[in-house]
Amino acid sequence: MKAIAVLRSAQQATGRSLTVFARDVGHGLLEIGHNTLAVVGLAVVAVLVFVAGREDLRQQAETLAFEWLQTRHEVRAAAIADAELVPSEPLAVTRATAADPNGLTDQQAAVASWISRRYKVAPEPISALVQEAWTIGQRAGLDPTLILAIMAVESSFNPFAQSPVGAQGLMQVMTRIHDDKYQAFGGTHAAFDPISNLRVGVQVLKECITRAGGLQQGLKHYVGAALLDSDGGYVDRVMTEQDYLKRVAAGNRVSINAPITVPRDAAPMPLPAAPPAPPRAEQLAMLRP
């Protein structure tokens, strides 16, 4: 029992010693801190008194301080101006015509990849157009490769293309003639929205094929060459491009540099040039119901 008591007494004494040591160390550090701050304060006061007595040093210090404040102000003003010039808009992505290529079927993905490489356009917007061509083609009873071939020949997948006679967008629809069809999309400016232009173009194409009674004659109506002796090779280019797309969709290898053939009586046209512009406005105007 005595041994236990001795151990406890020693333990308590050790604890008290450590407490006293820690307290003394803390007081020492506090004193050192106070003294250090006092020294720093005195040094600052001494410097201020010295500078106050030297007009040149005081002016130099004021100049440096003013320049520093002016620089900070200019940086902040520039940041505010930049923010106002290019305001953030988190929902802007909803206006983009784009789709993840990984979300396409194997058939669609093959077609999108081939078009992207052939016409040097990004795969994401092409993926969205391929998806839409498949969807709208099924509804209209048209082969999606035909729709994509028309876009290729008409605009080379440039959604802002415009012909000399006013055909606009991916499908080169005559906006002023088919303005009524754009009302469902908010107005004629929708001609430059890729999906809207595609849908209106499919409507026009379907009407042309129905009126002409066949695909090739319908394409001549679509390009405005129904009453002309020659369509300038337009139908051949569309059919050739569609054949390439069909082969790609079937899993066959087709060179992205495959030529678009033209008939002998038509002038050759380098890929991917747009077709010659017949008097489309006048011809389509005659075809309006």
XYZ file of C-alpha atoms in Angstrom:
289
model
C 0.000 0.000 0.000
C 2.870 2.318 0.876
C 4.367 1.714 -2.553
C 1.098 2.649 -4.262
C 0.849 5.798 -2.163
C 4.401 6.737 -3.035
C 3.714 6.226 -6.725
C 0.592 8.333 -6.591
C 2.443 11.072 -4.714
C 5.232 11.021 -7.284
C 2.702 11.135 -10.125
C 0.937 14.138 -8.606
C 4.241 15.913 -8.028
C 5.239 15.294 -11.639
C 1.917 16.674 -12.858
C 2.282 19.796 -10.748
C 5.835 20.285 -12.026
C 4.730 19.980 -15.647
C 1.883 22.417 -15.063
C 4.253 24.950 -13.504
C 6.711 24.451 -16.378
C 4.046 24.947 -19.040
C 2.710 28.032 -17.274
C 6.191 29.530 -16.999
C 6.924 28.809 -20.636
C 3.644 30.406 -21.662
C 4.314 33.502 -19.595
C 7.807 33.672 -21.067
C 6.554 33.488 -24.627
C 3.917 36.100 -23.854
C 6.551 38.418 -22.438
C 8.769 37.871 -25.462
C 5.836 38.593 -27.784
C 4.970 41.779 -25.915
C 8.564 42.925 -25.965
C 8.912 42.105 -29.664
C 5.758 44.050 -30.512
C 7.006 46.931 -28.417
C 10.306 46.934 -30.273
C 8.519 46.773 -33.632
C 6.198 49.583 -32.583
C 9.090 51.752 -31.484
C 10.871 51.018 -34.767
C 7.798 52.018 -36.753
C 7.402 55.207 -34.729
C 11.071 55.990 -35.211
C 10.794 55.446 -38.972
C 7.678 57.622 -39.154
C 9.371 60.391 -37.168
C 12.415 60.132 -39.415
C 10.324 60.164 -42.583
C 8.220 63.051 -41.281
C 11.367 65.040 -40.929
C 12.441 64.264 -44.496
C 10.197 65.901 -47.075
C 11.696 63.933 -49.968
C 11.153 60.555 -48.249
C 7.617 61.455 -47.302
C 6.740 62.412 -50.858
C 8.314 59.235 -52.189
C 6.304 57.125 -49.760
C 3.099 58.937 -50.669
C 3.838 58.443 -54.382
C 4.433 54.703 -53.932
C 1.268 54.333 -51.869
C -0.784 56.254 -54.437
C 0.578 54.187 -57.320
C -0.218 50.953 -55.485
C -3.787 52.076 -54.773
C -4.213 53.297 -58.375
C -3.003 49.960 -59.757
C -5.428 48.018 -57.565
C -8.266 50.286 -58.658
C -7.435 49.813 -62.343
C -7.255 46.028 -61.949
C -10.652 45.957 -60.233
C -12.179 48.297 -62.830
C -10.832 46.118 -65.657
C -12.249 42.984 -64.032
C -15.668 44.623 -63.698
C -15.556 45.830 -67.319
C -14.625 42.352 -68.556
C -17.463 40.821 -66.574
C -19.930 43.286 -68.115
C -18.495 42.783 -71.621
C -18.765 38.979 -71.496
C -21.500 38.180 -68.980
C -21.838 34.584 -67.919
C -24.835 32.637 -69.199
C -24.994 29.118 -67.749
C -28.008 28.176 -69.912
C -26.289 29.091 -73.195
C -25.446 25.419 -73.714
C -29.155 24.727 -74.273
C -28.938 26.670 -77.557
C -26.129 24.531 -78.896
C -26.905 21.994 -81.611
C -24.773 19.152 -80.304
C -25.069 15.568 -79.115
C -22.697 13.070 -77.567
C -21.449 10.753 -80.344
C -21.372 7.952 -77.770
C -25.163 8.201 -77.523
C -25.693 7.231 -81.160
C -26.436 3.778 -82.473
C -23.526 2.023 -84.187
C -25.025 2.814 -87.585
C -25.572 6.484 -86.766
C -22.134 6.795 -85.159
C -20.431 5.441 -88.287
C -22.288 7.925 -90.491
C -21.600 10.853 -88.132
C -17.893 10.034 -87.926
C -17.570 9.773 -91.720
C -19.394 13.066 -92.329
C -17.342 14.803 -89.654
C -14.068 13.757 -91.268
C -15.216 14.288 -94.864
C -16.565 17.812 -94.339
C -14.197 18.836 -91.514
C -16.922 19.674 -89.022
C -17.116 18.837 -85.332
C -18.614 15.438 -84.465
C -20.975 16.779 -81.767
C -23.189 18.971 -84.013
C -23.049 16.365 -86.771
C -24.196 13.748 -84.246
C -27.226 15.906 -83.436
C -28.047 16.290 -87.127
C -27.664 12.566 -87.767
C -29.996 11.766 -84.878
C -32.551 14.256 -86.173
C -32.263 12.934 -89.738
C -33.039 9.440 -88.464
C -35.996 10.659 -86.390
C -37.569 13.004 -88.950
C -36.808 10.604 -91.793
C -38.800 7.871 -90.086
C -41.748 10.225 -89.602
C -41.668 11.506 -93.179
C -40.991 8.128 -94.753
C -37.640 9.293 -96.158
C -34.277 7.570 -95.929
C -32.116 9.531 -93.434
C -29.129 9.103 -95.712
C -31.037 11.008 -98.408
C -31.629 13.922 -96.012
C -27.965 13.961 -95.003
C -26.856 13.726 -98.646
C -28.932 16.783 -99.530
C -27.366 18.736 -96.667
C -23.916 17.668 -97.869
C -24.501 18.766 -101.464
C -26.507 21.880 -100.638
C -24.395 23.462 -97.890
C -21.520 21.142 -96.943
C -23.112 21.207 -93.462
C -22.722 24.960 -93.065
C -25.850 26.101 -91.155
C -25.267 29.736 -92.189
C -24.882 29.157 -95.914
C -26.810 31.328 -98.351
C -27.031 31.056 -102.129
C -27.108 34.044 -104.532
C -30.876 33.611 -104.910
C -31.578 33.498 -101.172
C -31.669 29.793 -100.330
C -30.553 29.567 -96.704
C -29.223 27.156 -94.117
C -28.307 23.484 -94.120
C -30.993 22.397 -96.573
C -30.852 25.649 -98.596
C -34.566 26.292 -98.278
C -35.934 29.401 -99.980
C -36.878 31.191 -96.784
C -38.984 33.942 -98.322
C -41.023 31.404 -100.285
C -41.521 28.964 -97.420
C -41.847 31.584 -94.701
C -45.165 30.041 -93.661
C -43.388 26.820 -92.692
C -41.063 28.716 -90.375
C -43.906 30.203 -88.367
C -44.088 27.001 -86.328
C -40.464 27.664 -85.323
C -40.898 31.302 -84.350
C -40.187 33.056 -87.643
C -37.865 33.088 -90.619
C -34.712 33.596 -88.527
C -35.125 29.947 -87.579
C -33.737 29.216 -91.049
C -30.324 29.512 -89.386
C -31.176 27.104 -86.602
C -29.842 23.781 -87.918
C -32.635 21.575 -86.588
C -35.414 23.937 -87.687
C -33.905 24.269 -91.160
C -33.581 20.504 -91.416
C -37.245 19.976 -90.493
C -38.528 22.609 -92.903
C -36.262 21.260 -95.634
C -37.704 17.780 -95.135
C -41.226 19.203 -95.450
C -40.308 20.887 -98.732
C -38.519 17.764 -100.003
C -41.509 15.548 -99.156
C -43.861 17.915 -100.994
C -41.577 17.979 -104.041
C -41.343 14.175 -104.215
C -45.104 13.802 -103.784
C -45.820 16.400 -106.462
C -43.294 14.970 -108.923
C -44.281 11.362 -108.305
C -40.740 10.066 -107.765
C -37.458 10.693 -105.977
C -35.259 11.922 -108.804
C -37.897 14.186 -110.280
C -38.653 15.364 -106.759
C -35.009 16.338 -106.323
C -35.203 18.360 -109.550
C -38.220 20.163 -108.121
C -36.357 20.692 -104.845
C -33.390 22.369 -106.538
C -35.689 24.450 -108.728
C -34.794 22.738 -111.999
C -38.130 21.067 -112.734
C -38.732 23.200 -115.837
C -35.102 23.257 -116.986
C -33.377 20.977 -119.477
C -30.590 20.173 -117.000
C -30.229 20.220 -113.241
C -26.479 20.826 -113.501
C -25.708 17.380 -112.134
C -27.515 18.026 -108.862
C -29.488 14.755 -108.762
C -26.386 12.699 -109.584
C -24.398 14.341 -106.794
C -27.129 13.757 -104.235
C -27.619 10.135 -105.274
C -23.856 9.483 -105.265
C -23.453 11.011 -101.808
C -26.404 9.005 -100.524
C -24.838 5.832 -101.897
C -21.654 6.570 -99.931
C -23.668 7.185 -96.778
C -25.636 3.976 -97.220
C -22.423 1.995 -97.568
C -20.967 3.651 -94.460
C -24.164 2.910 -92.523
C -23.925 -0.726 -93.621
C -20.455 -0.959 -92.113
C -18.441 -0.711 -95.338
C -15.280 1.359 -95.675
C -15.652 4.441 -97.858
C -12.851 6.940 -98.393
C -13.611 10.404 -97.048
C -12.094 11.690 -100.296
C -14.454 9.695 -102.489
C -15.404 11.892 -105.472
C -18.874 13.082 -106.276
C -19.454 11.971 -109.845
C -21.256 14.190 -112.352
C -22.730 13.388 -115.768
C -20.623 14.080 -118.867
C -22.696 17.037 -119.986
C -22.272 18.811 -116.674
C -19.206 20.772 -115.666
C -17.159 18.991 -112.974
C -17.355 20.510 -109.547
C -14.738 20.018 -106.790
C -15.778 18.522 -103.452
C -17.567 19.864 -101.476
C -18.735 22.729 -103.672
C -22.393 23.728 -103.700
C -24.477 22.984 -106.802
C -24.974 25.649 -109.454
C -27.792 28.012 -108.598
C -30.657 27.804 -111.089
C -33.489 30.332 -110.786
C -34.731 28.485 -107.701
C -36.939 31.249 -106.412
C -38.958 31.555 -109.587
C -39.283 27.799 -110.102
C -40.335 27.050 -106.535
C -42.752 29.945 -106.580
C -44.499 28.271 -109.526
C -44.722 25.055 -107.522
C -46.381 26.545 -104.435
C -49.912 25.282 -103.951
